[in-house]
Coordinates of C-alpha atoms and ligand atoms in Angstrom, one line a residue:
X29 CA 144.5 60.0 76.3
X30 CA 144.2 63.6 76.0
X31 CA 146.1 65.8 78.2
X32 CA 144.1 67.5 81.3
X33 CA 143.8 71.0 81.7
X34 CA 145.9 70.8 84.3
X35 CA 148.7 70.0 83.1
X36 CA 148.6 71.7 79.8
X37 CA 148.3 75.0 82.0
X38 CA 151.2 73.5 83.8
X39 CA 153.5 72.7 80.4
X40 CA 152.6 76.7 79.0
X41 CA 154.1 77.5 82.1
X42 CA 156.9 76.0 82.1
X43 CA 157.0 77.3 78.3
X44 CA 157.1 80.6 79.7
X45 CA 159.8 79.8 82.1
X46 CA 162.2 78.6 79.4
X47 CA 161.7 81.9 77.4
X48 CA 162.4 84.0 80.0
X49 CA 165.5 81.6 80.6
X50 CA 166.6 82.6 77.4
X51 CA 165.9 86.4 77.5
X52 CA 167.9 86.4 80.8
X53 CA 170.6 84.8 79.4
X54 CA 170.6 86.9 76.5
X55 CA 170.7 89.8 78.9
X56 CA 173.6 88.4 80.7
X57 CA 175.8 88.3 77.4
X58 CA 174.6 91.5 76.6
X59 CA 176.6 92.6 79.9
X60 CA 179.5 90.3 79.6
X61 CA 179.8 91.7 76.1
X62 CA 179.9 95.4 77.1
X63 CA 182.7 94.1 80.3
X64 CA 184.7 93.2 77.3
X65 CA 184.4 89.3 78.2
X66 CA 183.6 87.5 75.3
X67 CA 184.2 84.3 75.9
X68 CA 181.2 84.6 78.8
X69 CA 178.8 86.4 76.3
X70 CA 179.4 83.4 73.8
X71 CA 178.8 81.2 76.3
X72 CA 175.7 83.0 77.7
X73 CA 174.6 83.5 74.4
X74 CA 174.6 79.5 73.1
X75 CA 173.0 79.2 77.1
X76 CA 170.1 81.1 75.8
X77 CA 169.9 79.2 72.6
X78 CA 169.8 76.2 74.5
X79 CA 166.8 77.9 76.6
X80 CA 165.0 78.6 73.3
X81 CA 165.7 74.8 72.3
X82 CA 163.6 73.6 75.5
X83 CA 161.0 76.0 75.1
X84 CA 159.9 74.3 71.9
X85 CA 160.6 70.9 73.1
X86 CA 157.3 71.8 75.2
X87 CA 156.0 73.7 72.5
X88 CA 156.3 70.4 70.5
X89 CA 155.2 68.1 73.1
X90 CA 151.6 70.1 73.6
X91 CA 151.3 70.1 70.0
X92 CA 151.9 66.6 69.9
X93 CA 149.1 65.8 72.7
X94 CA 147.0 67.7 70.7
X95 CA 147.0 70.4 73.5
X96 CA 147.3 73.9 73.0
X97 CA 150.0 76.3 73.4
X98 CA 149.3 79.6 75.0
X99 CA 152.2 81.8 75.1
X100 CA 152.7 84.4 78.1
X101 CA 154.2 87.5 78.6
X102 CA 158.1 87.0 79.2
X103 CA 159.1 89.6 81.9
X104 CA 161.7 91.6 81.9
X105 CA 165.4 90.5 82.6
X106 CA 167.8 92.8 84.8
X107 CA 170.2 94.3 82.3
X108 CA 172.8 95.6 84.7
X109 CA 175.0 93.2 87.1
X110 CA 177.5 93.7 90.0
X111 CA 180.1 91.5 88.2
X112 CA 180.6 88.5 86.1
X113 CA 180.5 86.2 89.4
X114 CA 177.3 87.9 90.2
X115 CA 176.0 86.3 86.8
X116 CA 177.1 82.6 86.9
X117 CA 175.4 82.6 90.3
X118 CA 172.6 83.6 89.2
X119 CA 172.1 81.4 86.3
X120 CA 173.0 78.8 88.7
X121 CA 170.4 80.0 91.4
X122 CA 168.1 80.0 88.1
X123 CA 168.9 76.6 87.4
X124 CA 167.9 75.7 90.7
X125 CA 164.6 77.3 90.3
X126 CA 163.9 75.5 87.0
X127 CA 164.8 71.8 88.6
X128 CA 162.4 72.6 91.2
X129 CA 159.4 73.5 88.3
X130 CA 160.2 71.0 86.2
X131 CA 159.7 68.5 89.3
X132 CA 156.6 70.0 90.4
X133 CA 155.4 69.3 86.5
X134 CA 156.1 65.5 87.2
X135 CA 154.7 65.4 90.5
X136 CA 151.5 66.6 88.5
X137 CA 151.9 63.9 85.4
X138 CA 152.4 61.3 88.7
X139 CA 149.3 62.6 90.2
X140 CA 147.2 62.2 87.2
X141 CA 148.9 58.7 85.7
X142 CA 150.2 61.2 82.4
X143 CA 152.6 58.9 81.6
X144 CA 153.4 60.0 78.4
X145 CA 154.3 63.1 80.2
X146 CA 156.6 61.6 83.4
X147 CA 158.5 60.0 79.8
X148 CA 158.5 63.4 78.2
X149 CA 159.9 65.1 81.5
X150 CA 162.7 62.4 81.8
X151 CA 164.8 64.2 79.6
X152 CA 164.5 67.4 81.2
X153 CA 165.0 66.3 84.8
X154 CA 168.1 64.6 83.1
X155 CA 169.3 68.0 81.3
X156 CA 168.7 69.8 84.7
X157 CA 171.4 67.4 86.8
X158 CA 173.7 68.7 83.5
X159 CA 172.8 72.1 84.2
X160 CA 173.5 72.7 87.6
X161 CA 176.8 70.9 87.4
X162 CA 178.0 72.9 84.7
X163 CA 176.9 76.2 86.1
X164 CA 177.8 75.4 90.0
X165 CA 181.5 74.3 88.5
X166 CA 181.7 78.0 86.5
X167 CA 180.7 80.0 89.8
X168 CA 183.2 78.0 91.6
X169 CA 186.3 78.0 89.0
X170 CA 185.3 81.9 89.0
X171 CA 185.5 82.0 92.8
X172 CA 189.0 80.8 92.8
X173 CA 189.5 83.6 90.5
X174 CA 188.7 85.9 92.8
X175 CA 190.0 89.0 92.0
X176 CA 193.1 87.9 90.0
X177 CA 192.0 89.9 86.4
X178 CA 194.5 87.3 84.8
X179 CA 192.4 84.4 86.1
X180 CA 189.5 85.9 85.0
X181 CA 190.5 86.5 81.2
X182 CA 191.7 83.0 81.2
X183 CA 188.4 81.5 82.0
X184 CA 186.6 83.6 79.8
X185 CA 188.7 82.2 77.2
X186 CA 188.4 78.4 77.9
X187 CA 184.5 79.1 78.1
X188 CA 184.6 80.8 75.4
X189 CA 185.3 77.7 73.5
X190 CA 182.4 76.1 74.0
X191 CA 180.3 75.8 70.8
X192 CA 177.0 74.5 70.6
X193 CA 174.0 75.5 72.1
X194 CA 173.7 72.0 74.3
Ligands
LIG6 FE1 165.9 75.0 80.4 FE2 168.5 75.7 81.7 O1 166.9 74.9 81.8

């Protein structure tokens, strides 16, 4: 069964989405980097990867279907942020925003009986439950930091130990 036009529209979309997930992230390190936290740009850094990872995932999946990949302008991430708290929020916020695409591109595969697509999606609806818990933890563990600049270069350090890109 090939895939509809709908939904191939839908998965470039979301193809899009994961890019500009990446080039966000990137951005973010970029800032953590220049606040002299390096453990937080690692760890944005390997997020971004991660982003890139799912893009092609999609990228795969549409080949796979024998659909067709369209790639779409990627807009332009902020470069400057209030603080580092002000970035794990948004990433989780971001998060957020990705759950809620990815389960408007299953409510579309459930629509149209794709269910070699609802399969496809059940890893990413999986990932996303990862996601958010990962990032809401971070933006809490940095609340409790608060302003304590001690606090604050400890958790950059135990994040900065994380090293893969998954
Ligand atoms: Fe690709 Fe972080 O969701």
């Amino acid at each position: 069964m090939a895939l509809s036009k709908k939904m191939q529209d839908a998965l470039n979309d979301q193809l899009q989405r994961e890019f500009h997930s990446a080039y966000l992230y990137l951005s973010m390190s970029a800032y953590c980097s220049a606040e002299n936290l390096p453990g937080f740009a690692k760890w944005m850094r390997l997020q971004a990867q991660e982003e890139v990872g799912h893009a092609m995932r999609i990228f795969d999946y549409l080949d796979d279907r024998a659909g067709r990949v369209v790639l779409q302008a990627v807009e332009r991430p902020p470069s400057q942020f209030k603080s580092p708290l002000e970035v794990v929020e948004g990433v989780r916020k971001h998060e957020e925003g990705v759950t809620a695409s990815i389960h408007k591109l299953y409510a579309i595969a459930q629509a149209e009986a794709d269910y070699a697509t609802q399969t496809f999606l059940h890893w990413f609806i999986t990932e996303q439950v990862e996601e958010e818990k990962s990032t809401t933890q971070l933006a809490e563990r940095l609340c409790m930091a608060g302003d304590n600049k001690g606090a604050l270069l400890l958790l950059d350090r135990e994040v900065g130990t994380r090293s893969s890109a998954e």
